Coordinates of C-alpha atoms in Angstrom, one line a residue:
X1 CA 59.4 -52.8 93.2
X2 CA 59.5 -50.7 96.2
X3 CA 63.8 -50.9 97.5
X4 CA 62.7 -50.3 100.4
X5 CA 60.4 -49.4 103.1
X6 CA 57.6 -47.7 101.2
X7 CA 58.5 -43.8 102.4
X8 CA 57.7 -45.1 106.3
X9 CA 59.6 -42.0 106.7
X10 CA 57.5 -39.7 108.7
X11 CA 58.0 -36.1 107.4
X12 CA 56.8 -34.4 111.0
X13 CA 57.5 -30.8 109.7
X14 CA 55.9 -30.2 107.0
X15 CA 59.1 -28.6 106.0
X16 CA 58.6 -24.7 104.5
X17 CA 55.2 -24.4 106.4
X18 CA 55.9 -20.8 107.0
X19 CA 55.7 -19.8 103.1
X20 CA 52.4 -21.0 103.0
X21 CA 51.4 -17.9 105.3
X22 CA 50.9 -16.3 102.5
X23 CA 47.9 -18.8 100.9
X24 CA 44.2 -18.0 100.7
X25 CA 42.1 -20.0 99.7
X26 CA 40.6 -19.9 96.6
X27 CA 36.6 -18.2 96.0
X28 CA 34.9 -20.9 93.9
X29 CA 34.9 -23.5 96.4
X30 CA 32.1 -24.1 99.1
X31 CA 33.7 -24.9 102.7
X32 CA 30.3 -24.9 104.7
X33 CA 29.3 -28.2 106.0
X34 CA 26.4 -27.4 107.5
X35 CA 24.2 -28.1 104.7
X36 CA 24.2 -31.5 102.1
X37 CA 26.0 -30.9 98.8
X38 CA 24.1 -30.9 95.6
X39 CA 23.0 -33.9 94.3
X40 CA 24.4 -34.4 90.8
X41 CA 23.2 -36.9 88.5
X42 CA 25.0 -38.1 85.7
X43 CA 28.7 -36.7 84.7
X44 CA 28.4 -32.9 83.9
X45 CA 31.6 -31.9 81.7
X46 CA 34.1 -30.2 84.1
X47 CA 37.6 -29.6 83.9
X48 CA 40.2 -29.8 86.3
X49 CA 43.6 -28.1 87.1
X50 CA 45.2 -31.3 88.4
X51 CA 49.1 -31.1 89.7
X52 CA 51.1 -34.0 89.7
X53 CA 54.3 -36.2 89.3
X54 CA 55.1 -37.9 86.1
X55 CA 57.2 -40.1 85.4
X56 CA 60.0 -39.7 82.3
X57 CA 58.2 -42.4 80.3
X58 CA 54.8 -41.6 80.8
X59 CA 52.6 -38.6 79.4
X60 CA 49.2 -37.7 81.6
X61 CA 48.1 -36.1 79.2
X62 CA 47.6 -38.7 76.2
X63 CA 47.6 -41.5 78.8
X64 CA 45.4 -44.6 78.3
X65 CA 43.5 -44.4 81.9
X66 CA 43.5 -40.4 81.4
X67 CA 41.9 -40.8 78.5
X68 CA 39.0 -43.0 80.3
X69 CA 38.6 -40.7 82.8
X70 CA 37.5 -38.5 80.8
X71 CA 35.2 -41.0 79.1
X72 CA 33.9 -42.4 82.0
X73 CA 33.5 -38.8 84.0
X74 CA 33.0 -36.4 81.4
X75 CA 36.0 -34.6 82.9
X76 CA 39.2 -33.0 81.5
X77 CA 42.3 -32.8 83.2
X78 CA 44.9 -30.0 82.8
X79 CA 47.7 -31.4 84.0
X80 CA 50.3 -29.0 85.9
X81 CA 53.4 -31.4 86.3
X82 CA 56.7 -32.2 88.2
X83 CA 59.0 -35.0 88.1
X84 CA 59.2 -37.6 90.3
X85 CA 62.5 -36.7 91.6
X86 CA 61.2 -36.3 95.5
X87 CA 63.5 -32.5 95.8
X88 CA 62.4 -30.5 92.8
X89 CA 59.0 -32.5 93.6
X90 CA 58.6 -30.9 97.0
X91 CA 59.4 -27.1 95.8
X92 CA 57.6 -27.5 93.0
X93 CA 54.3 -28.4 95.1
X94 CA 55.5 -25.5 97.8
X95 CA 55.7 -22.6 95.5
X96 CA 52.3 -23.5 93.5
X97 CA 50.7 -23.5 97.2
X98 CA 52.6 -20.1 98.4
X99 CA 51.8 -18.3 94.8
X100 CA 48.3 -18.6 95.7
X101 CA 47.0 -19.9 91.9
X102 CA 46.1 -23.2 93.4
X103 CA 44.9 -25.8 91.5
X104 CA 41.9 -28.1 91.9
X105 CA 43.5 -31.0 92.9
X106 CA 46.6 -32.1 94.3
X107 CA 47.4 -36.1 93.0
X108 CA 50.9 -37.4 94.5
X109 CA 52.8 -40.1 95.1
X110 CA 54.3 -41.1 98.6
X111 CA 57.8 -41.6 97.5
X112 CA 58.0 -38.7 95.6
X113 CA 56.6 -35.9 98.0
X114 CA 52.6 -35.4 99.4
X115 CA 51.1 -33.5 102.4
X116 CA 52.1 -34.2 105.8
X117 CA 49.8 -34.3 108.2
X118 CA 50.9 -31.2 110.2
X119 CA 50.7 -29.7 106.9
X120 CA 47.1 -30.6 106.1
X121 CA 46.2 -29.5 109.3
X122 CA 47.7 -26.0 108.6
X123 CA 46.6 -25.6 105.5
X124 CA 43.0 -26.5 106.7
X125 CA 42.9 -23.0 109.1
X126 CA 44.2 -20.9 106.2
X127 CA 41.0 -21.8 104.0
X128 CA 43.5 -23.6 101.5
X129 CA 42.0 -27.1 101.4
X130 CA 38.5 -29.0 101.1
X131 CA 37.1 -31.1 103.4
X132 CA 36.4 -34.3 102.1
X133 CA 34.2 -36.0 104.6
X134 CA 30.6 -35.0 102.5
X135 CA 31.8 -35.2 99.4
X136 CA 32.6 -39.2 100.5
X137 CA 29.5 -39.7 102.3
X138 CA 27.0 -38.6 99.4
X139 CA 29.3 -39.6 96.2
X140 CA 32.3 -42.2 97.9
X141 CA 30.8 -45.5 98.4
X142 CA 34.0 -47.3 97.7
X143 CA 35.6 -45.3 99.8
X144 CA 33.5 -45.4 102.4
X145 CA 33.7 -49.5 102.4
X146 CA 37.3 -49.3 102.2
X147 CA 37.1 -47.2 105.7
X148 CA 34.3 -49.6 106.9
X149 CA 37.0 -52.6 106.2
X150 CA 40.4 -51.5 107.1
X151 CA 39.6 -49.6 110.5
X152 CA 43.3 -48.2 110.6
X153 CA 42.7 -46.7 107.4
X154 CA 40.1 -44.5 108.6
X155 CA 42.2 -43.4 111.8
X156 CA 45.0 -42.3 109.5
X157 CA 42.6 -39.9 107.3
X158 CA 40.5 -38.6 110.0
X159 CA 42.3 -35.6 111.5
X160 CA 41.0 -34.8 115.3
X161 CA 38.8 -32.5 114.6
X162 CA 36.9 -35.1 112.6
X163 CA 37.7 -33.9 109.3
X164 CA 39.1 -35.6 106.2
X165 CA 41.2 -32.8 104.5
X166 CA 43.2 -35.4 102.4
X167 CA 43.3 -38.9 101.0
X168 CA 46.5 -41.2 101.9
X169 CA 46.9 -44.2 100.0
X170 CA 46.8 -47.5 101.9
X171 CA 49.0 -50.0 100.7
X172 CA 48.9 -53.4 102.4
X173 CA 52.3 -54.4 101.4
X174 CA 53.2 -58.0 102.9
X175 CA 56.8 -58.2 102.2
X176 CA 57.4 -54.4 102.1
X177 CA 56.3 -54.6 105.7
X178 CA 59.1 -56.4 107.1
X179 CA 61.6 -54.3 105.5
X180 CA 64.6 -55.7 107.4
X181 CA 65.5 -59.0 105.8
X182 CA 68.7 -61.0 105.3
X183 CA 69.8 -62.4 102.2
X184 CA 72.4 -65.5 102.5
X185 CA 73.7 -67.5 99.5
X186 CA 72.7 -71.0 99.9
X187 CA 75.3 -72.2 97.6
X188 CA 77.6 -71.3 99.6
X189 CA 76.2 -73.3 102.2
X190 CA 75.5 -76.6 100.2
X191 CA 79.4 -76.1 99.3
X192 CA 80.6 -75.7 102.9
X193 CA 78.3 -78.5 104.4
X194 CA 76.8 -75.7 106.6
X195 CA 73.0 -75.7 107.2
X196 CA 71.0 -72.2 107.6
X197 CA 72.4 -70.4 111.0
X198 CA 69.2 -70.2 113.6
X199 CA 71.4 -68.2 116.4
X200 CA 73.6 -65.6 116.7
X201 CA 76.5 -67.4 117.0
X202 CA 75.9 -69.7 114.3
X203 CA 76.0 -66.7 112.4
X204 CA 78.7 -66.0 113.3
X205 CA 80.5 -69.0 112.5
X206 CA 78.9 -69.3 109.0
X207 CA 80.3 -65.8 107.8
X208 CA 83.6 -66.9 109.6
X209 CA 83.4 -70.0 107.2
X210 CA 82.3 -67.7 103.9
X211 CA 85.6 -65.0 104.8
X212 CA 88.1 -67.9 105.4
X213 CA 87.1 -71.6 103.1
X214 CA 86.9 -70.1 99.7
X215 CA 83.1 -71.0 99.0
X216 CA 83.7 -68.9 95.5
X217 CA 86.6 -71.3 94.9
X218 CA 89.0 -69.3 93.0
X219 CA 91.6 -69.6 95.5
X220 CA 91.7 -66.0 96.2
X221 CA 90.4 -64.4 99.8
X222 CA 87.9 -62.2 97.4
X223 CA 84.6 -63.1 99.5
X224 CA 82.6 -60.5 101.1
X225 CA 80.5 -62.3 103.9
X226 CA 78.2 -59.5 105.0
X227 CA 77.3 -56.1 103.3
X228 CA 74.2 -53.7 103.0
X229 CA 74.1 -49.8 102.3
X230 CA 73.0 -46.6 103.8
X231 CA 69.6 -47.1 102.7
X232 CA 69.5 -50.9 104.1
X233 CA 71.8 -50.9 107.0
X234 CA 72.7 -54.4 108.8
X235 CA 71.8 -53.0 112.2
X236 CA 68.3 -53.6 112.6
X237 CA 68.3 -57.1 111.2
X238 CA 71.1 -58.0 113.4
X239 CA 70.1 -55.6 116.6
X240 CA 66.3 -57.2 116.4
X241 CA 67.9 -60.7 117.9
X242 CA 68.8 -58.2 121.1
X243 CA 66.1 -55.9 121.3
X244 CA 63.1 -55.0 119.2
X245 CA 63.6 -52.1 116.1
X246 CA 60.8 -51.8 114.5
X247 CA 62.2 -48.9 112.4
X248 CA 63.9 -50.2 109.0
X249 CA 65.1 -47.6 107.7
X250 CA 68.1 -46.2 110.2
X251 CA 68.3 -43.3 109.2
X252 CA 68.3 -39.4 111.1
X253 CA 65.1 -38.5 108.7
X254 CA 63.5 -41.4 110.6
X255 CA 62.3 -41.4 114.4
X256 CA 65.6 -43.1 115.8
X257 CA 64.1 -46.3 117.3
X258 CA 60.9 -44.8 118.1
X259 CA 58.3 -47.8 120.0
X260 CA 54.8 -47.6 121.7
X261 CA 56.3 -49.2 125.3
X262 CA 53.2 -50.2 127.1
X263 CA 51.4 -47.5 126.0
X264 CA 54.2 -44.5 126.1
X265 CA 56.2 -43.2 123.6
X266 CA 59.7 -44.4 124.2
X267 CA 63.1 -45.2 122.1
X268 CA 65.2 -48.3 121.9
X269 CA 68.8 -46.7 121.6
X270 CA 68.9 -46.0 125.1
X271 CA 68.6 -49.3 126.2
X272 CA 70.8 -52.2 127.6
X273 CA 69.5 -54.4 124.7
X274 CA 70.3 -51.6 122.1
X275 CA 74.1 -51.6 123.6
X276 CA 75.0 -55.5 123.5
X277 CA 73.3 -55.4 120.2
X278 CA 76.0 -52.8 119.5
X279 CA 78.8 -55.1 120.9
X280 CA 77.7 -58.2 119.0
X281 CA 77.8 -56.1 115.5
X282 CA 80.8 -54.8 116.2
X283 CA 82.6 -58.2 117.2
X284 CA 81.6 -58.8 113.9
X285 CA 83.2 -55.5 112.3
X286 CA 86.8 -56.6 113.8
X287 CA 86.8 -59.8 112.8
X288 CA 86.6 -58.6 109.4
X289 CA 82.7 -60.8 108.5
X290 CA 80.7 -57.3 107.5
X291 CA 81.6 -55.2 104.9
X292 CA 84.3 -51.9 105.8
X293 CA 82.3 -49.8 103.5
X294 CA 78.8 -51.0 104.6
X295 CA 78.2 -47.4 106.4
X296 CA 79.6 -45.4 103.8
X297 CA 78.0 -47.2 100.5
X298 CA 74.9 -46.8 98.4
X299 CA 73.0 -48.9 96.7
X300 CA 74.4 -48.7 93.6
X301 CA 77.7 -50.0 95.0
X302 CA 76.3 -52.9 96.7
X303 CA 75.0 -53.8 92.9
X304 CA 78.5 -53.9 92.3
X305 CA 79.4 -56.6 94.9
X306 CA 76.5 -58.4 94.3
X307 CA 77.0 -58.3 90.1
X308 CA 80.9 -59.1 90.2
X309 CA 82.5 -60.0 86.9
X310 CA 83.6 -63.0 87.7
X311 CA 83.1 -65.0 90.9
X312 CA 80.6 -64.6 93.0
X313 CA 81.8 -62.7 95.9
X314 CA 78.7 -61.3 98.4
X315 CA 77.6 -64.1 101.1
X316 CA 75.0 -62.3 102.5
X317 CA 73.2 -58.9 102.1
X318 CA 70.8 -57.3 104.5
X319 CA 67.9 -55.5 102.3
X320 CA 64.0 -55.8 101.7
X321 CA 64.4 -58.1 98.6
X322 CA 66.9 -59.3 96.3
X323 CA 67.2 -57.5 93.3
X324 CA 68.2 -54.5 95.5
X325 CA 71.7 -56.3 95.6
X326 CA 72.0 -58.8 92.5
X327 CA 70.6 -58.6 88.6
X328 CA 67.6 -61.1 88.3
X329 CA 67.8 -63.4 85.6
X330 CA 72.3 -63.4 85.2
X331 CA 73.3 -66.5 83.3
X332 CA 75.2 -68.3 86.3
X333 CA 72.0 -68.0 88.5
X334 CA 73.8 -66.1 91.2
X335 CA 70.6 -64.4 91.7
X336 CA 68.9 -67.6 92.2
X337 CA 71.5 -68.6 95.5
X338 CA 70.0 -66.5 97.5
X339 CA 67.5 -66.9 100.3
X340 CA 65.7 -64.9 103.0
X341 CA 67.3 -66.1 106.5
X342 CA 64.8 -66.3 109.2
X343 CA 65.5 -64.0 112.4
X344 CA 68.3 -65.2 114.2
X345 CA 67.6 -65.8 118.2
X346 CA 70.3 -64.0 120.5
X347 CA 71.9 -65.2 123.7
X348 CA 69.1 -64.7 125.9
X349 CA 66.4 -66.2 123.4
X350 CA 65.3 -63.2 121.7
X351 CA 63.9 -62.9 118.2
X352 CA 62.2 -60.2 116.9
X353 CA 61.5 -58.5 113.4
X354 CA 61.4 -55.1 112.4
X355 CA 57.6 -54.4 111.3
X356 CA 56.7 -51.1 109.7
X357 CA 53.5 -50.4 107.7
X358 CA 54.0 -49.2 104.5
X359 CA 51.0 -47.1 104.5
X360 CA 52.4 -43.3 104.4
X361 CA 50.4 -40.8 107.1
X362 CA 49.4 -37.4 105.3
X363 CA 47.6 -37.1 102.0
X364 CA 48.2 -37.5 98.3
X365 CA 45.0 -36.6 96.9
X366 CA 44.0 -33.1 97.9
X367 CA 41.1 -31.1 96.4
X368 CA 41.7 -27.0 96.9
X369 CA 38.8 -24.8 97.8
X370 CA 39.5 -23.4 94.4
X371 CA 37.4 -26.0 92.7
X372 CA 33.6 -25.7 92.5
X373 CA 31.2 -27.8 94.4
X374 CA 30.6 -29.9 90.7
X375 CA 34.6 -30.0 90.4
X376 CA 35.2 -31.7 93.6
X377 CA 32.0 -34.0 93.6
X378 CA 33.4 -35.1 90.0
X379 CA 36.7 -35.0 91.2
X380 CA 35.7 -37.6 94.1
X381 CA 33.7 -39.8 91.6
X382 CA 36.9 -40.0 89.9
X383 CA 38.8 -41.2 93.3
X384 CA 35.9 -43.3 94.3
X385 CA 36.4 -45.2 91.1
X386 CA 40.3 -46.1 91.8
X387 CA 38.4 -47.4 95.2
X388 CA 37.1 -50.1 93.1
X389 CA 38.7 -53.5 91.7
X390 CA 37.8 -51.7 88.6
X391 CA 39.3 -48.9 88.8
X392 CA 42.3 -49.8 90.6
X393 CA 43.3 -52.2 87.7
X394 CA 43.0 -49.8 85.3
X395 CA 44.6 -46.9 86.9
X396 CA 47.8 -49.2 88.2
X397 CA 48.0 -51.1 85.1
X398 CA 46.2 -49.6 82.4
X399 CA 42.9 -50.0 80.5
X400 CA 45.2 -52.8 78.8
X401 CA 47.6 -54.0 81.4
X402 CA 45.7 -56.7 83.4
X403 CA 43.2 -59.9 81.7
X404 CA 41.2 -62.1 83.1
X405 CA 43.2 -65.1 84.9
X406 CA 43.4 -68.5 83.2
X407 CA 42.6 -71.6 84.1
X408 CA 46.1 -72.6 85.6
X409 CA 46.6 -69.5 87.2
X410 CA 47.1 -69.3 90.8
X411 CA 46.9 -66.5 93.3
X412 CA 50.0 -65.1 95.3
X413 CA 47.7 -66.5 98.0
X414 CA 46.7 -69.9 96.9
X415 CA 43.9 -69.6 99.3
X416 CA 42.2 -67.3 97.8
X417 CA 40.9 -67.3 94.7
X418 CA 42.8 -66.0 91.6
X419 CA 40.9 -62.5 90.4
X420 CA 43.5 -61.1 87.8
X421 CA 46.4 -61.5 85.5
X422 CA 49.4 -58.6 84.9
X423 CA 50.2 -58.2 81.0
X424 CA 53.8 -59.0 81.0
X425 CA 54.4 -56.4 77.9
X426 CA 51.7 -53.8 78.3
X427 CA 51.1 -50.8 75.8
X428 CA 53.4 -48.0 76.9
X429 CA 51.9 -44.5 78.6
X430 CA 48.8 -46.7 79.6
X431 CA 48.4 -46.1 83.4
X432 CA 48.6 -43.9 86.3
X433 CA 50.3 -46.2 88.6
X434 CA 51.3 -44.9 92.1
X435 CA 48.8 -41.9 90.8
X436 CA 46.4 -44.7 91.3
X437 CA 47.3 -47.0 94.5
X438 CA 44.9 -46.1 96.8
X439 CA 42.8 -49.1 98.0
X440 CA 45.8 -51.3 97.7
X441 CA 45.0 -54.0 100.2
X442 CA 46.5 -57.1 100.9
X443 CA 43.4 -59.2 99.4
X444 CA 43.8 -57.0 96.3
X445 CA 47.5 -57.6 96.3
X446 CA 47.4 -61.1 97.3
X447 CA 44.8 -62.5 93.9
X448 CA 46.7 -61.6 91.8
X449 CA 48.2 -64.5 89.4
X450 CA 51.4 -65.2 90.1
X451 CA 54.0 -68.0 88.5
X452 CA 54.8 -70.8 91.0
X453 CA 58.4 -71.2 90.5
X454 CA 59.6 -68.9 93.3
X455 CA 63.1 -68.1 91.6
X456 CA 61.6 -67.2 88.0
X457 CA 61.7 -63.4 87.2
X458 CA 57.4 -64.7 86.8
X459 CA 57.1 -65.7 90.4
X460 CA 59.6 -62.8 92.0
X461 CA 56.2 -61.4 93.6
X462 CA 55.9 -65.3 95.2
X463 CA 59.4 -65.3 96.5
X464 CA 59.1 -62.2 98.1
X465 CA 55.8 -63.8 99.6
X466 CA 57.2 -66.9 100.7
X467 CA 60.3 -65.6 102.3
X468 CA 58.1 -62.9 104.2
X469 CA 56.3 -65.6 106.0
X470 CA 59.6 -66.5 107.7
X471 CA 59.8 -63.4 110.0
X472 CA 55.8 -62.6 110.1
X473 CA 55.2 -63.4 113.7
X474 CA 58.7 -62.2 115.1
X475 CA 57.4 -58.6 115.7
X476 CA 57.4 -57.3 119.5
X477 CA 54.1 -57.4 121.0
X478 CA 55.0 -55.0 124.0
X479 CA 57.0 -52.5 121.8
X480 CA 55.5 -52.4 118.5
X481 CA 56.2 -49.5 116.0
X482 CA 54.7 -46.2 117.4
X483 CA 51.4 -45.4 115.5
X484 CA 52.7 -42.5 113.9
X485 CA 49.1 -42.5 111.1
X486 CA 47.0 -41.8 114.3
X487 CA 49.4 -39.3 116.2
X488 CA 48.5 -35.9 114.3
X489 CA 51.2 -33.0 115.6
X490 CA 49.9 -29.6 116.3
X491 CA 51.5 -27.4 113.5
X492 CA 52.4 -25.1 116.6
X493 CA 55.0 -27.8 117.4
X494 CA 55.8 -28.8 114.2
X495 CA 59.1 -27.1 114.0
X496 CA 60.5 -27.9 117.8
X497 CA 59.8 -31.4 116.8
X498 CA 61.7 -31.1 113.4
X499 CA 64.3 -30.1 114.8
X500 CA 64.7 -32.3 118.1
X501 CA 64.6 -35.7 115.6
X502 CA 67.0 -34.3 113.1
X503 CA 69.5 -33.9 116.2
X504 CA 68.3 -37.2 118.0
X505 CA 68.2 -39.1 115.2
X506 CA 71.5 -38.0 113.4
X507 CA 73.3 -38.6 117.0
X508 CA 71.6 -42.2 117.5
X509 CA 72.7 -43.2 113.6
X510 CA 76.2 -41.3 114.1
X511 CA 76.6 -42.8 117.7
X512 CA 75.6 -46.8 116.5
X513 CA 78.5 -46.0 113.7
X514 CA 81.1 -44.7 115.8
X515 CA 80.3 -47.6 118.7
X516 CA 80.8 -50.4 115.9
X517 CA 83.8 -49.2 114.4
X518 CA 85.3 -48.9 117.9
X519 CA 85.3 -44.6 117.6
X520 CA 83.6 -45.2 120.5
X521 CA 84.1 -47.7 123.1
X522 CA 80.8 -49.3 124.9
X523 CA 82.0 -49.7 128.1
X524 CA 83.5 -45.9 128.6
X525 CA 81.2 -44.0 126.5
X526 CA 78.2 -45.3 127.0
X527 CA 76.9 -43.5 129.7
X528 CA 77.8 -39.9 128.2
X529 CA 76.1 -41.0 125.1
X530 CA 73.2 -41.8 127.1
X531 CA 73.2 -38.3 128.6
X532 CA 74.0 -36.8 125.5
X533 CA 70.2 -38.0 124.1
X534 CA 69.0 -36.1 127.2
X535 CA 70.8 -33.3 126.4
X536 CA 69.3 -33.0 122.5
X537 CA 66.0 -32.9 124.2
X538 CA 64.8 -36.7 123.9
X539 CA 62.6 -35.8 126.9
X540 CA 60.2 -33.6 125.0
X541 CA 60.7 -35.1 121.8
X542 CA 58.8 -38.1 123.4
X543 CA 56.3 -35.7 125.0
X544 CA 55.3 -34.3 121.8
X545 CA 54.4 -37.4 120.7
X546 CA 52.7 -38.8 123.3
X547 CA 50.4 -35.9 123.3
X548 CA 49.5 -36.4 120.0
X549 CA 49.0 -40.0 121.0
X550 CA 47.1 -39.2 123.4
X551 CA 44.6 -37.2 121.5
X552 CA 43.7 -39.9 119.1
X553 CA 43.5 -42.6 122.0

């Protein structure tokens, strides 16, 4: 279970392009695309040099869904591995592509590392990488449906020259893509006679009513009303009942409030909304109702609040789901108080969401012009497969990991009809999992059997579901999230823009600290800070990418 949003992280850099200057591209592939590839019938034994993440408990090589790969494809895979520690990940991947003895095929993961776009499309002049679009059309049927059905999917492969030099993984995530939830302990409610706050100043008062009236009741002022962490941070949650932020993740790594206004690139943190957002958080910061350390702690030490020997002492936690911040399954079913609150309205009647897909631009799957023509049609064959319901099963789950559904199993979507059933104990080393999760849409996702009982650890999937539907809807229609999948950036830029969102972004995140913890004052400062965005080159960050925008559109 994802923690949160699924690497929506945009890496625009392609960080340590420059060292792959030194690449060529390898002599056993075919690049021309001027004439049809082979036909191959039947599976000709090949073997391919495959580099990829694995995870501590899991062995590629003697896996169960390796192992049917080769059966199914006649192919062997020598694995060339990394950890899935998203760091060593990264330089590990860099130095096999600047050494020059390239594998055959790249297979990643998007929250441990894979190829930015910028990156494919460098890559793709130095001779490095493969096309893919003729290997999909003669041997990618799957794949090509997948494209046919999810338009968007398309868009984000297809570079602007046309040209498919990677596979990203689409992953139709429902409750992963409204990342910015709140968490409030309905016990605490039902104890205080308080229903669920609709408004911002209902809020308000509830959290006033969780610091002061001893909801825990152990007679001691131990109650935390409000916390998050670094990774899930209260401001968009709260700042989205001001002014839209579609980005969940507030962090400088991130675009800092990056929107499609009407069709131009633009940022929220300049705005009047973004300020009184600022001044209604931090009203909450004096009074003492959100957490001192909530810009300072990580996740692990929100698990602390949330598991507190003891009393329960966290009201309310803003993060995707809630086993980022509670234990499921604890003996006093804490875990089981907690519900997502719906997004609150602000003075003047707004109500918004923060709506990110979880789809990651770039490429995990990336075959080298150092594989043969039969190495990459088998190698595609391979892919196409995971396409399928088949495949997908058995590459996510394992061979073993999924049955058929009973007959009092229900989808996560009881409209649709049930299609299969998760092993709750499969065999260990049995699948690929994120390896695998390419064709992960949300009618795949959504038939799968799932319990009813929405606060079992059985039906944690459903809960999520359920509580997701509160804030689908909410998202901005006039500023949505900029497209970042279908805005390609010219590699010659690549750096320029690096650098201008590191500064922008660090000073927007530094900026909404300082302003809420009153190191800054909103009446006096604001207008420097303004100027200051100016000065860090906001103005050509947002021309960059609305000329890749543009490009695509």
């Amino acid at each position: 279970m994802p923690r949160s949003r699924p690497l929506t992280t945009v890496a625009v850099a392609g960080t340590l392009l420059g060292t792959l200057a030194a690449c060529t591209g390898g002599s056993s592939g075919d690049t021309d695309t001027s004439k049809p590839l082979p036909t191959v019938t039947g599976n000709p034994p090949v073997t391919l040099n495959v580099f990829a993440p694995q995870a501590a408990d899991q062995n590629l090589k003697t896996n169960q869904f390796t192992k049917l790969i080769k059966r199914k494809f006649n192919i062997t895979i020598n694995w060339q591995t990394t950890t899935q520690d998203g760091g060593p990940a990264k330089e590990k991947r860099q130095i096999s592509l600047a050494s020059g003895d390239l594998p055959d095929l790249y297979l990643l993961i998007p929250w441990v590392d894979q190829f930015s776009q910028t990156e494919l499309l460098k890559l793709s002049t130095q001779g490095v990488i493969q096309p893919l679009n003729q290997l999909v059309d003669q041997y990618g049927p799957h794949i090509k449906k997948a494209f046919a059905d999810v338009p968007a999917y398309k868009r984000m492969a297809t570079a602007p020259d046309g040209k498919i030099y990677g596979m990203p993984q689409w992953v139709d995530c429902f409750h992963c893509s409204y990342p910015s939830k709140l968490w409030i302990n309905s016990a605490w409610l039902k104890k205080l006679g308080l229903k669920q706050p609709t408004t911002t100043d209902e809020f308000r008062d509830v959290l006033r009513a969780f610091k002061t009236k001893d909801p825990n009741g152990n007679g001691k002022a131990d109650e935390v009303p409000l916390s998050g962490d670094t990774g899930d941070t209260i401001i968009p949650y709260l700042m989205n009942a001001f002014i839209s932020t579609p980005n969940g993740n507030f962090t400088p790594a991130t675009n800092p409030t990056l929107v499609l206004n009407e069709g131009k690139a633009d940022i929220q943190a300049d705005k009047e909304g973004w300020r009184e957002g600022l001044r209604y958080i931090k009203s909450l910061y004096d009074e003492g109702l959100i957490d001192s350390s909530v810009f300072t702690q990580n996740a692990e030490a929100l698990m602390k609040l949330g598991d507190h020997a003891g009393e329960v002492i966290l009201g309310s936690a803003t993060v995707m789901h809630p086993s980022i911040f509670v234990t499921q399954g604890q003996k006093d079913g804490r875990d089981r108080a907690y519900d997502a609150l719906p997004p609150l309205t602000g003075p003047e009647g707004k109500s918004y969401t923060t709506h990110t897909s979880p789809s990651v631009p770039g490429a995990t799957f990336v075959l080298t012009t150092k594989a043969s023509q039969t190495e990459q049609i088998q190698a595609i064959k391979m892919l196409d497969y995971i396409f399928s319901q088949e495949g997908e099963l058995n590459g996510m789950f394992g061979p073993e990991g999924w049955v058929e559904p009973g007959p009092k199993d229900v989808a996560l979507d009881e409209s649709l009809k049930v299609q299969y059933k998760r092993v709750e104990t499969p065999p260990a080393n049995g699948n690929w999992n994120a390896l695998a999760q390419y064709n992960n849409t949300a009618r795949f996702r959504n038939t799968q059997a799932v319990a009813r009982d929405t606060k079992s650890p059985e039906g944690y999937e459903r809960r999520l579901f359920e509580a997701t539907k509160l804030y689908a809807g909410h998202e901005s229609r006039s500023t949505p999230e900029f497209p970042y999948g279908e805005a390609w950036i010219d590699p010659a830029k690549a750096s320029e823009l690096a650098t201008l969102q590191t500064n922008i972004g660090t000073f927007v995140q530094q900026s909404a600290v300082q302003f809420i913890t009153g190191k800054k004052s909103l009446d006096s400062d604001w207008d420097a800070y303004v100027e200051n965005l100016d000065r860090f080159g906001l103005k050509r960050f947002l021309e960059i990418y609305q000329q890749a925008y543009d490009k695509t559109h």
